[in-house]
Coordinates of C-alpha atoms in Angstrom, one line a residue:
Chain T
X145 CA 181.0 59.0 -133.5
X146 CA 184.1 57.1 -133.3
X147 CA 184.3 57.6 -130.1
X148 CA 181.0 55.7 -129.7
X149 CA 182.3 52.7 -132.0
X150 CA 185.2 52.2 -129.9
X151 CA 183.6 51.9 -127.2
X152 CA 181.9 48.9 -128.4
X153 CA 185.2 47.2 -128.2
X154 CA 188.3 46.0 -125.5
X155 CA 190.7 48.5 -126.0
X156 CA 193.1 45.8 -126.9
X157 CA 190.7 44.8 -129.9
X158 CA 190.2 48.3 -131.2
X159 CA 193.7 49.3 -131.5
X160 CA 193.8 45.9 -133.4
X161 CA 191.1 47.1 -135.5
X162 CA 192.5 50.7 -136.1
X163 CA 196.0 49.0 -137.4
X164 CA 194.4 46.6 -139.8
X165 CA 192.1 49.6 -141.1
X166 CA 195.4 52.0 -141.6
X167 CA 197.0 48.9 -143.2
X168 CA 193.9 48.4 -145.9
X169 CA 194.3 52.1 -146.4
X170 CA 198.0 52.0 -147.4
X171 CA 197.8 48.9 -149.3
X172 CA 194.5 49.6 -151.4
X173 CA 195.8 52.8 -153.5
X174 CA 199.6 51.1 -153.4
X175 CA 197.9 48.2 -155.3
X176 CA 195.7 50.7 -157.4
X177 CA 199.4 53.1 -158.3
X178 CA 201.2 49.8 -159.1
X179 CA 198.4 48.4 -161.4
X180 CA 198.5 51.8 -163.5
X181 CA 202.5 52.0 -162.8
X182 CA 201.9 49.0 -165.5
X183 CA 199.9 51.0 -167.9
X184 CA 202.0 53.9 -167.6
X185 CA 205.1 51.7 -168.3
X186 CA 203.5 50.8 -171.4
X187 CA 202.0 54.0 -172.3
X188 CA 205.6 55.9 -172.3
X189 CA 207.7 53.2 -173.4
X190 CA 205.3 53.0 -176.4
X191 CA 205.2 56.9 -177.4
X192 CA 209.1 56.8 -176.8
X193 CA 209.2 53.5 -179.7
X194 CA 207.0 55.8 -181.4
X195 CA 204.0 53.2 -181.1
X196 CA 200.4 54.0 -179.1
X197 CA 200.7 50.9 -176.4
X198 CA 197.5 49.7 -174.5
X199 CA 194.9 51.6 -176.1
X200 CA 191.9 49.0 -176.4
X201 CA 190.6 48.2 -173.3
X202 CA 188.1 50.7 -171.8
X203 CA 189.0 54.7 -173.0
X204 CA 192.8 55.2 -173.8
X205 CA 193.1 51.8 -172.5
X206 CA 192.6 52.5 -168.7
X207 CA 191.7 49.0 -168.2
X208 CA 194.1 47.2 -169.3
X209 CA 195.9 46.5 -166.2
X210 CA 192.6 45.2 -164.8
X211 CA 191.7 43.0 -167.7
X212 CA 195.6 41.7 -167.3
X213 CA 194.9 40.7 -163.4
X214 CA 191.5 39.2 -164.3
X215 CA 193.5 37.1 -167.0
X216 CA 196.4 35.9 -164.7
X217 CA 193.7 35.0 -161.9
X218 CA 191.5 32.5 -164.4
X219 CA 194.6 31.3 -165.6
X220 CA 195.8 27.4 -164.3
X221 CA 198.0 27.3 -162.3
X222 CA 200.8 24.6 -163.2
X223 CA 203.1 22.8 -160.7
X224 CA 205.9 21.6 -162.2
X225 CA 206.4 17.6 -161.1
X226 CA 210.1 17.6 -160.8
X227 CA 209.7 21.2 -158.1
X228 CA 210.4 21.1 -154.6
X229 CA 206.0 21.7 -153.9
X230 CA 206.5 23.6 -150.6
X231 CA 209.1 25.9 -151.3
X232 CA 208.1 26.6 -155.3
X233 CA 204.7 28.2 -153.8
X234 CA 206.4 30.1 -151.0
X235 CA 208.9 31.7 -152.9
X236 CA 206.6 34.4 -155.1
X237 CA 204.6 34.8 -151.2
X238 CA 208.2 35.7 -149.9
X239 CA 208.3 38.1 -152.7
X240 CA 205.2 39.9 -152.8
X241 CA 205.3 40.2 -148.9
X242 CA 208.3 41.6 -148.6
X243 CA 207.5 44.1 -151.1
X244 CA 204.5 45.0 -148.9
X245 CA 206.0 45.1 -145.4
X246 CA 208.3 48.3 -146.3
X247 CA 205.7 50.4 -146.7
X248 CA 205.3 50.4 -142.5
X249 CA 208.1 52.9 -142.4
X250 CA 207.7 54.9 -145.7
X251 CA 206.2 58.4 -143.8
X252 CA 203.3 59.8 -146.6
X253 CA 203.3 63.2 -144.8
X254 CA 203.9 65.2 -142.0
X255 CA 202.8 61.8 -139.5
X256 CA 201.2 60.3 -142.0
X257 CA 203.5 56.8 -141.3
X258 CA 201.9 53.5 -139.8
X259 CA 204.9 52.9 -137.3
X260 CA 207.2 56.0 -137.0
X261 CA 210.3 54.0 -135.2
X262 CA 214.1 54.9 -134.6
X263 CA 215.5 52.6 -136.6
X264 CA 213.2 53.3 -139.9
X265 CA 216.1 53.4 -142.7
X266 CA 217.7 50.3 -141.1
X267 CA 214.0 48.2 -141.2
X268 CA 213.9 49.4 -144.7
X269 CA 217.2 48.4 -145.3
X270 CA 216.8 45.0 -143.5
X271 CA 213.6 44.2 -145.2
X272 CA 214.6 45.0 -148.6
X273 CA 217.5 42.7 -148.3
X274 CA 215.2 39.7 -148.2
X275 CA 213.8 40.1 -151.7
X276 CA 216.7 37.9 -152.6
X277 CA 215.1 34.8 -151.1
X278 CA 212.4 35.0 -153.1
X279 CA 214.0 34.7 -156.3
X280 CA 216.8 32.7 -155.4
X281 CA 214.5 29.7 -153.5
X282 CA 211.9 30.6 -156.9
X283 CA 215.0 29.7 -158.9
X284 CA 216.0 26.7 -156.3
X285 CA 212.6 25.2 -156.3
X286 CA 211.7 25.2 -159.9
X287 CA 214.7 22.7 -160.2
X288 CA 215.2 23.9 -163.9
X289 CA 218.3 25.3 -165.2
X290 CA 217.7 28.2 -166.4
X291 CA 215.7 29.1 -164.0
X292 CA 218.6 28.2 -161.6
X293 CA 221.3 30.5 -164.0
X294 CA 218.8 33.6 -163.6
X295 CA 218.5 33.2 -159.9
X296 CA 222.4 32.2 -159.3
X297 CA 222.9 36.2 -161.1
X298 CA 219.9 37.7 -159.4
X299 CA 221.6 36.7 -155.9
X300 CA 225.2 37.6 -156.8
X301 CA 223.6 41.3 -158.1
X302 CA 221.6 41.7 -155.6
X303 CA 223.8 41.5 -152.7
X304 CA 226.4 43.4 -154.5
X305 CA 224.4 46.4 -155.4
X306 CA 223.2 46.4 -151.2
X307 CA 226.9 47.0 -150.3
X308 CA 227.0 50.2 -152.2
X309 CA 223.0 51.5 -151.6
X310 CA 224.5 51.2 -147.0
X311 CA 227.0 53.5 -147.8
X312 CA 224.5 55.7 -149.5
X313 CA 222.3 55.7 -146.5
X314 CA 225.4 56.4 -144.2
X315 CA 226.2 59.5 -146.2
X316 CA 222.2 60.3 -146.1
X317 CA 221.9 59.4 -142.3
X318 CA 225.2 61.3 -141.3
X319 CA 223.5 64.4 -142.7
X320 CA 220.6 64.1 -141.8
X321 CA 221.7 62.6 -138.0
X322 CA 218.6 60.1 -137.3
X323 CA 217.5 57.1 -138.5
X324 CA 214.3 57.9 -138.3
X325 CA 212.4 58.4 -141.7
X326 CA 210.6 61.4 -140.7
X327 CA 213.4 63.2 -138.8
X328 CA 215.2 62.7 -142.4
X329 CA 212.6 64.6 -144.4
X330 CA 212.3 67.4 -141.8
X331 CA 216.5 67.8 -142.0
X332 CA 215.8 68.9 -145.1
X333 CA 213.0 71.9 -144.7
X334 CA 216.2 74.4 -145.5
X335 CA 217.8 72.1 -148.7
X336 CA 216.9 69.0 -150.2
X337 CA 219.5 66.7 -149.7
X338 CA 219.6 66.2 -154.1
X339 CA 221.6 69.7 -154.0
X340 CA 224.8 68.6 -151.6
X341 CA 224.9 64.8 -152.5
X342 CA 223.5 64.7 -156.3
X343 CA 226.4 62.3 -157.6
X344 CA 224.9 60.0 -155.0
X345 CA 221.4 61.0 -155.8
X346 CA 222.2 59.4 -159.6
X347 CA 224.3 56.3 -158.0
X348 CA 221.4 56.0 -155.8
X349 CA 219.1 55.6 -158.5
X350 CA 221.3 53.3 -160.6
X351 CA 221.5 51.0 -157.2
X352 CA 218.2 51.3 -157.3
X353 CA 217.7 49.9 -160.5
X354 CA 220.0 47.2 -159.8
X355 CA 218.3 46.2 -156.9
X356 CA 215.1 45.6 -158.3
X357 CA 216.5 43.9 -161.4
X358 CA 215.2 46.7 -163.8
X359 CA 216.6 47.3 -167.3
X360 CA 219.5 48.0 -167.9
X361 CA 220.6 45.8 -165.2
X362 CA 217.9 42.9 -165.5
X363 CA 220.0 40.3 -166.4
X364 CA 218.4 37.6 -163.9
X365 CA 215.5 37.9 -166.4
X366 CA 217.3 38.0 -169.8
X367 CA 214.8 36.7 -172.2
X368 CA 217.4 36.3 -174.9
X369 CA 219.3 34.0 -172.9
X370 CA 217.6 32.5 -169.8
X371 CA 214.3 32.7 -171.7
X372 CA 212.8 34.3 -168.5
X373 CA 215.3 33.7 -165.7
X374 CA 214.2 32.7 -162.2
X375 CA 210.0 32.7 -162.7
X376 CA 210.2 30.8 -166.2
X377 CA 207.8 27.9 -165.1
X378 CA 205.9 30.1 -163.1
X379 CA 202.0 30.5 -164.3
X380 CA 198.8 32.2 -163.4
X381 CA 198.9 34.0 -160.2
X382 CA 202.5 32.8 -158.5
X383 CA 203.9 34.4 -161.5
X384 CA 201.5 37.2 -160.6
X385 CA 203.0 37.8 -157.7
X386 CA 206.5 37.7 -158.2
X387 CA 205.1 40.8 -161.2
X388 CA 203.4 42.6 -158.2
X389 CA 206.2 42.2 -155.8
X390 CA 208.5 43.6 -158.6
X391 CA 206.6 46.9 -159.1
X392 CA 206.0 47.4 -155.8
X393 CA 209.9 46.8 -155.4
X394 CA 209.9 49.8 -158.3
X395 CA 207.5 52.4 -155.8
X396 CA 209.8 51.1 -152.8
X397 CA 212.9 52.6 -154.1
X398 CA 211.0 55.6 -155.8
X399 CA 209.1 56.4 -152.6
X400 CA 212.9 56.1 -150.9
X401 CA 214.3 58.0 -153.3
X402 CA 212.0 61.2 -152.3
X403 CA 212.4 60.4 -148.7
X404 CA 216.3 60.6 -148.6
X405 CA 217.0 62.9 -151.6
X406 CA 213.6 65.1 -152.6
X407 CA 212.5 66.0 -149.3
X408 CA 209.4 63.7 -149.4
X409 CA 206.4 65.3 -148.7
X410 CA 208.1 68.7 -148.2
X411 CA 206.6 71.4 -151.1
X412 CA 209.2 72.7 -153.5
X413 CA 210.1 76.4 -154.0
X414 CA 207.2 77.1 -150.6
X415 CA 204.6 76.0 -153.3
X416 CA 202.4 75.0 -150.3
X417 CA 199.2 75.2 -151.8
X418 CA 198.8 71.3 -152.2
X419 CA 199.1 69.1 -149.2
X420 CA 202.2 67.1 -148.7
X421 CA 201.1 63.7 -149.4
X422 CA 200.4 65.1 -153.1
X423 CA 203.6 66.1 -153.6
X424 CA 205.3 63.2 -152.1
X425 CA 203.3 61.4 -154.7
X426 CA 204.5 63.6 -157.4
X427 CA 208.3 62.7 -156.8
X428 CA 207.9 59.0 -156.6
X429 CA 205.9 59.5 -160.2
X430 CA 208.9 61.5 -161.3
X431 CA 211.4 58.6 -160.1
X432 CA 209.3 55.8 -161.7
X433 CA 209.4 58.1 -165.1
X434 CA 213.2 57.9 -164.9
X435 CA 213.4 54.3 -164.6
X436 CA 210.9 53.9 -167.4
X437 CA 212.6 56.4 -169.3
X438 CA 216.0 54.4 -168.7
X439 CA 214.3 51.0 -169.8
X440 CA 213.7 52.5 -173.0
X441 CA 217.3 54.1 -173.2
X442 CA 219.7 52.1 -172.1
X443 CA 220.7 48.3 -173.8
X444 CA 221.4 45.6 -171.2
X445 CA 224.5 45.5 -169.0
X446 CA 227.2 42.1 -169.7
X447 CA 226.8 40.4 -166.5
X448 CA 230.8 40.8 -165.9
X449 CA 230.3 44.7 -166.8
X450 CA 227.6 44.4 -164.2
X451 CA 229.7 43.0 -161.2
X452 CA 232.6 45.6 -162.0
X453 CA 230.6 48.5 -161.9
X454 CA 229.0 47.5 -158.9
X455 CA 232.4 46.5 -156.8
X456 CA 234.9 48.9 -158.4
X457 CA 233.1 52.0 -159.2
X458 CA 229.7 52.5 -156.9
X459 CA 231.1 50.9 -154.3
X460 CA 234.4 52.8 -153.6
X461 CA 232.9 55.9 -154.9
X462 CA 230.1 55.7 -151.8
X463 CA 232.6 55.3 -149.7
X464 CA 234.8 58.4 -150.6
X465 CA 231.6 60.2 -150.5
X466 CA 231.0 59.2 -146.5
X467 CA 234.5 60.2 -145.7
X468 CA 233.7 63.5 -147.4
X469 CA 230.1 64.0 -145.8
X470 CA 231.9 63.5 -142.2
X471 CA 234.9 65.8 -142.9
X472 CA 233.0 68.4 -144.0
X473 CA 230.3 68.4 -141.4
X474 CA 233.2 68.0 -139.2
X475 CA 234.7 71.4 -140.7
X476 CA 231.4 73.3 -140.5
X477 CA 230.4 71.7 -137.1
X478 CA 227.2 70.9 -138.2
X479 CA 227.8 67.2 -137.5
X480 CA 224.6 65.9 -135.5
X481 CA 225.4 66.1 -131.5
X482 CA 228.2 68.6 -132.5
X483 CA 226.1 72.2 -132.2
Chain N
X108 CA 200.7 39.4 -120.6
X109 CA 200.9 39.7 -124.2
X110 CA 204.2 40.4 -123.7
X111 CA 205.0 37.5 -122.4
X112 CA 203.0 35.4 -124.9
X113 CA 205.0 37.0 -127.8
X114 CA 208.2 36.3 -126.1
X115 CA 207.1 32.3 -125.7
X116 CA 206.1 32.6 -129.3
X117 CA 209.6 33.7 -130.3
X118 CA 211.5 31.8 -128.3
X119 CA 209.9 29.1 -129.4
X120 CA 209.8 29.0 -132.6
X121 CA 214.1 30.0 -132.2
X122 CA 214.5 26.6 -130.4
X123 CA 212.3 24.5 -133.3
X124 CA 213.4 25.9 -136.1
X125 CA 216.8 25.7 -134.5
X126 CA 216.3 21.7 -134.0
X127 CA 214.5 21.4 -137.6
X128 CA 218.2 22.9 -139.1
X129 CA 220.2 20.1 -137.5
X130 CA 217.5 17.5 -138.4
X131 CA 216.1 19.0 -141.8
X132 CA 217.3 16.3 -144.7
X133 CA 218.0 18.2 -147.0
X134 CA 220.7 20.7 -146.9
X135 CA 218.6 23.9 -148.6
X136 CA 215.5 23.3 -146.1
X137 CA 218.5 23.5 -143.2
X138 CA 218.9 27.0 -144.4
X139 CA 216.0 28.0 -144.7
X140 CA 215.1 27.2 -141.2
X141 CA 218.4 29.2 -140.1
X142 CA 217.0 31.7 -141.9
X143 CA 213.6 31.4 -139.5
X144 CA 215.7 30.6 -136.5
X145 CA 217.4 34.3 -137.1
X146 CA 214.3 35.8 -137.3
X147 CA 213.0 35.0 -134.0
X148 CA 216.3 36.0 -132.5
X149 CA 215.7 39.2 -134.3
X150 CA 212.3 39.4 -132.4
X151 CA 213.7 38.7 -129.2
X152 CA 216.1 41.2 -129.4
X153 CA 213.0 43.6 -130.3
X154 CA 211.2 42.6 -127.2
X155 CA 214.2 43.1 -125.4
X156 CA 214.2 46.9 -126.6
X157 CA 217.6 46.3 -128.7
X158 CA 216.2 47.6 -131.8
X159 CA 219.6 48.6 -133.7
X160 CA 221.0 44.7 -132.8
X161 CA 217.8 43.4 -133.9
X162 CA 217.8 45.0 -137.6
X163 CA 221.7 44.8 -137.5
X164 CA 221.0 40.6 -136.8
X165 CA 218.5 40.9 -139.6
X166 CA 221.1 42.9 -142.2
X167 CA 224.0 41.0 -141.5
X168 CA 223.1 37.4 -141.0
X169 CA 219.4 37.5 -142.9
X170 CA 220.7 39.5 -145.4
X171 CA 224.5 38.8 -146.4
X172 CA 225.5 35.6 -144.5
X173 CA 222.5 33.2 -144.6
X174 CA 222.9 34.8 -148.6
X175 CA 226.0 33.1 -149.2
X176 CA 224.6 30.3 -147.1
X177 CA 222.0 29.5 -149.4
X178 CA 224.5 30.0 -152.5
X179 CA 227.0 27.8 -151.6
X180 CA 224.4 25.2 -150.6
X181 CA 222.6 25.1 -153.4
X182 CA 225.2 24.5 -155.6
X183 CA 226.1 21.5 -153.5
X184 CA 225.4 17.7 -155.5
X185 CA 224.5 15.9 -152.4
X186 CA 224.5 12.4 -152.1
X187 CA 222.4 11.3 -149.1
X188 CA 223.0 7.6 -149.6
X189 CA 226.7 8.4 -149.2
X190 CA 226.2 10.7 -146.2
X191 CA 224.5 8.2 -144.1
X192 CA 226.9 5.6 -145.3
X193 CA 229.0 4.1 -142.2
X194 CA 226.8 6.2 -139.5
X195 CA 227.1 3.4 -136.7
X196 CA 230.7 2.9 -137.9
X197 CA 231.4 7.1 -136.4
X198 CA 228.5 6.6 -133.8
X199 CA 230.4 5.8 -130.4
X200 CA 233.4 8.0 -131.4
X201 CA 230.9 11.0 -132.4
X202 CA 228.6 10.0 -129.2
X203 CA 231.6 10.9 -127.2
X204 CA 232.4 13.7 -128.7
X205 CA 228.8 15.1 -127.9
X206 CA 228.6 13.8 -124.4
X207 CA 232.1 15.2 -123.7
X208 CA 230.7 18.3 -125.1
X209 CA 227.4 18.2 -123.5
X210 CA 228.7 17.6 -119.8
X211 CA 230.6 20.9 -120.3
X212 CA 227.8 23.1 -121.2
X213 CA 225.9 22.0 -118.0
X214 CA 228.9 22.4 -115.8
X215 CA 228.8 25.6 -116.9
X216 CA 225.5 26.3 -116.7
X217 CA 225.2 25.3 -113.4
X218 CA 228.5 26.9 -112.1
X219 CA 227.7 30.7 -113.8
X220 CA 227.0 33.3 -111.7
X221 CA 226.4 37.3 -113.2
X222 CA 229.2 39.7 -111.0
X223 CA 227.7 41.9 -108.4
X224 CA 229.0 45.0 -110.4
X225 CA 227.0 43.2 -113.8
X226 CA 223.7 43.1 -111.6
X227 CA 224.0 46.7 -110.7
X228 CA 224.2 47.4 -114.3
X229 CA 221.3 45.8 -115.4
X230 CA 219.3 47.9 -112.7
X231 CA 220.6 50.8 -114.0
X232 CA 222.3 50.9 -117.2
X233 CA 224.6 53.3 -118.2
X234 CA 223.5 55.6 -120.6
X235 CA 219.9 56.0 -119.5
X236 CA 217.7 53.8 -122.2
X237 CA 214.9 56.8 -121.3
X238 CA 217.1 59.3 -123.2
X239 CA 219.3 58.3 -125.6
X240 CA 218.1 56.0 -128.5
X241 CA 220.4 52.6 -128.0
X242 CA 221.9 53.2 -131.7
X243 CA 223.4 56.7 -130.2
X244 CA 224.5 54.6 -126.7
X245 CA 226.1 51.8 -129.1
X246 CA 227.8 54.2 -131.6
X247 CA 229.4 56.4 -128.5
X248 CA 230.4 53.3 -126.5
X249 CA 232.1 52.0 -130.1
X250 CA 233.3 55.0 -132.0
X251 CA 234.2 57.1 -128.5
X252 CA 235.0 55.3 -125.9
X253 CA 237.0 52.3 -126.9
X254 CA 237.9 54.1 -130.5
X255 CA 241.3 52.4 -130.5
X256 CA 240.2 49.0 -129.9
X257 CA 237.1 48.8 -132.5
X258 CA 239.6 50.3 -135.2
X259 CA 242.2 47.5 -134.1
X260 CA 239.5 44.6 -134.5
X261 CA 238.7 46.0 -138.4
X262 CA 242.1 46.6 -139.2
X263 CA 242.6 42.8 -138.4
X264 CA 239.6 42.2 -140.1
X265 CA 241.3 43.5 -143.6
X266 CA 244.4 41.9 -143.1
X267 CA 242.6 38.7 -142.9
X268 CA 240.2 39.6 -146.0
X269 CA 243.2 41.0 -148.1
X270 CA 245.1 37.7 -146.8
X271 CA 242.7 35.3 -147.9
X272 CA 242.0 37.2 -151.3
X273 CA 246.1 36.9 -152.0
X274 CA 246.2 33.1 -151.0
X275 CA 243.4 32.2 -153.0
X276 CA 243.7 34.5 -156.8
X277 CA 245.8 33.3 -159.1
X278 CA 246.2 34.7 -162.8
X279 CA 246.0 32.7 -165.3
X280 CA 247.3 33.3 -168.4
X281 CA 245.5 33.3 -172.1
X282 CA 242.4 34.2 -170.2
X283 CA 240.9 37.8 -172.9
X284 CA 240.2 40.6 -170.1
X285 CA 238.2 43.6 -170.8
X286 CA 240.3 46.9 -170.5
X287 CA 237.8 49.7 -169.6
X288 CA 240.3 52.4 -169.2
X289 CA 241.9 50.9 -172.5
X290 CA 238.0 51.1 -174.6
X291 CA 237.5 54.6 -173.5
X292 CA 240.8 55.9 -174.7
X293 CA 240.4 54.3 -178.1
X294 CA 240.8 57.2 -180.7
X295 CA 237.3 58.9 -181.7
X296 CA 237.3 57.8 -185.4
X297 CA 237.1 54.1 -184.9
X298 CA 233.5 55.0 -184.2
X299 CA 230.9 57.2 -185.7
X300 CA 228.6 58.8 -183.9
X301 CA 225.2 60.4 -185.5
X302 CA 222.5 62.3 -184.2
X303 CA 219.3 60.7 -185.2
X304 CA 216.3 62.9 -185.5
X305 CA 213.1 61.5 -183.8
X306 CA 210.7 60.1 -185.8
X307 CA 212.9 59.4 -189.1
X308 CA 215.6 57.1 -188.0
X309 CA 218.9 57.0 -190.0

């Protein structure tokens, strides 16, 4: 039947088509999951407050990230006349974007990946490192102050907190001995790599949160003192997107998170009754329940507190742990290229 | 074909994003198009099979450098008035400059020739690209073969970063510091600590 439909088209055209089509099918349900990530972000930071959250909206409030979208879309969208035009509407693009185009590496399953190439960890790595421009030419173009402060701190964090999550990757990537997203998950069919590096498993997730400026570390959107940080005079749907690109930002790490420490689609304990995509689901919902469970925890970090724990504690602390990783795959030969 | 298309698209777009940063007006748009400029390199080096140097170009320049870039830049008060202030007064000293400058590069352009053993190298390139990924050629050409040399070139590298962090810090005094080590061995009673049942509060 397919067969019969590609036929209809030049080869060149087709494969065309079949890209787009797996890209629509990755980006549909990630839309869907990040809509209810919302919901569910409310939901348990309410019954943790001991309150009820969104519960008005359609049945147990399952609509209320819908009726939220529909809002922000009908909403006007205001250009402030002091902003630098171009740039202040390319900005929360950069950001949402960028948040997307990971999501070409991120393997779903056993080949379920859109482009399975060598260098995955680095592309994820490289592409992740550009959510900075969004919010620092956001905070550049809006040519307000405090929008400025909150994207001056979101830049200094966010490169700081990179240095440490390489040298996590390193550690990961010397164990594991490819780069290739996949090839990491299979390395660890005999352990999950959570067992042997579980200190960097938590510094991992704290990077994590760091990264994608998420209580306790989301000072470049204080409200107390930068009233909102770097999207303060955004409205409608740029301010939508920079709010998408950030919980997408939120999956990213969590779906990273079960690729490089919880075995990603692999089934725990042999359980491998449901298929792997389910279960690769499962641990990214785990990881985004620990950073909502954190948001409700912890109280925000002092920025200087912020930069010191970043420099002087993750930072030499990963790299300790790489010298470790290689000695001791060195000592048990099991260094990739070694046996 | 399409090969060659996307390899005119990228090099194009290198060269005018590359002229847009010298002739952008304002400093923030000049790095911005950098920014673009480095990601067209990136995509040449893609095309060119050099995947590692191509995400490596996009971590390192993208990602930290054009960073700091940005940063710096932005922080900048520029006076444009003031910039363009006595142009033609530097124009025939700068002019020279350039042509001096620019009658070197075609010299050399028209005087290079690649060495016979270079040519043979490019037919057949040592490891074979067909079985070994060019991260595992780079990583054995730096950390194996020419060990003593790479570690010599970051060794320098720390001198010079330890170097310039020494020239540049100076401690003033009357300046309150926070003492972590000093906080966490503060005696236990300066604080209490109560466990607070759910649901009732204290």
């Amino acid at each position: 039947m397919l067969d019969l439909v590609a036929a209809q088209f030049p080869p060149v055209l087709w494969t065309l088509i079949v890209i787009v089509a797996k890209i629509v099918v990755i980006i549909l349900p990630l839309l869907v999951v990040m809509a209810y990530l919302v919901y569910a972000e409310r939901k348990v930071i309410g019954s943790m407050h001991l309150r009820k959250g969104p519960n008005v909206v359609g049945p147990l409030g399952l609509l209320q990230p819908f009726a939220d979208g529909v809002k922000l879309f009908f909403k006007e969208t205001v250009l402030p006349t002091s902003a630098n035009r171009g740039i202040y509407l390319f900005a929360p693009m950069i950001t949402f974007i960028v948040a997307l185009v990971v999501w070409a590496v991120i393997p779903f399953g056993d080949g379920l990946v859109l482009a399975d190439i060598n260098v995955g960890i680095l592309y994820v790595f490289a592409v992740s490192s550009l959510g900075v421009y969004g919010v620092v030419m956001a905070g550049w173009a809006s040519n307000s102050r405090y929008a400025f402060l909150g994207a001056l701190r979101s830049a200094a964090q966010m490169v700081s907190y990179e240095v440490s999550i390489g040298l996590i990757l390193v550690s990961v990537l010397v164990t594991a001995g490819s780069l290739n997203l996949s090839a990491i998950v299979r390395a660890q069919e005999e352990m999950w790599f959570v067992l042997p590096h579980l200190p960097l498993f938590v510094l991992f997730i704290a990077s994590g949160l760091a990264e994608t400026n998420r209580s306790p570390f989301d000072l470049p959107e204080c409200e107390s003192e930068l009233v909102a940080g770097y999207n303060v005079e955004y409205s409608a749907m740029p301010f939508a997107l920079f709010y998408l690109g950030e919980y997408i930002n939120m999956l990213v790490v969590g779906a990273m998170t079960s690729v490089l420490f919880l075995g990603g689609w692999l089934a725990p304990f042999g359980w491998t009754f449901l298929p792997g995509p389910v279960w690769f689901f499962a641990k990214v919902c785990l990881v985004m329940f620990i950073f909502i469970w954190v948001r409700a925890t912890f109280p925000r970090y002092r920025y200087d507190q912020l930069m010191r724990l970043g420099w002087k504690v993750f930072l030499p602390f990963s790299l300790i742990w790489v010298v470790l990783t290689a000695g001791t795959l060195t000592a048990l030969g099991r260094l990739p290229g070694q046996g | 074909m399409s090969t060659a298309l996307i390899f005119y698209l990228f090099a194009g777009l290198t060269v005018a994003s590359g002229a847009m940063v010298v002739s952008a007006r304002n400093p923030v748009h000049s790095v911005l198009w950098l920014i673009l400029c480095f990601f067209n390199t990136a995509g040449l080096f893609l095309l060119l099979g050099a995947e590692f140097l191509a995400m490596v170009l996009v971590i390192v320049y993208v990602g930290a450098v054009a960073v700091l870039f940005l940063f710096v830049v932005m922080m900048l008060d520029v006076n444009r008035a003031e910039l363009r202030a006595g142009f033609l007064h530097y124009l025939p000293l700068g002019g020279l400059v350039g042509a001096v400058l620019l009658g070197e590069l075609v010299a050399v352009a028209f005087a290079w020739r690649p060495s016979e053993s270079a040519e043979g190298l490019t037919r057949a390139p040592q490891p074979d690209p067909m079985q070994v990924t060019n991260t595992q050629a780079l990583g054995h050409l730096l950390y194996t073969d020419y060990i003593f040399l790479f570690q010599t070139a970051g060794l320098i590298l720390l001198v010079a970063m330890i170097g310039a962090i020494l020239l540049t810090h100076r401690r003033r005094g009357g300046v309150r510091r926070q003492v972590i080590a000093d906080q966490i061995a503060r005696s236990p009673r300066s604080v209490e600590l109560r466990k607070v049942q759910s649901g009732r509060g204290i």
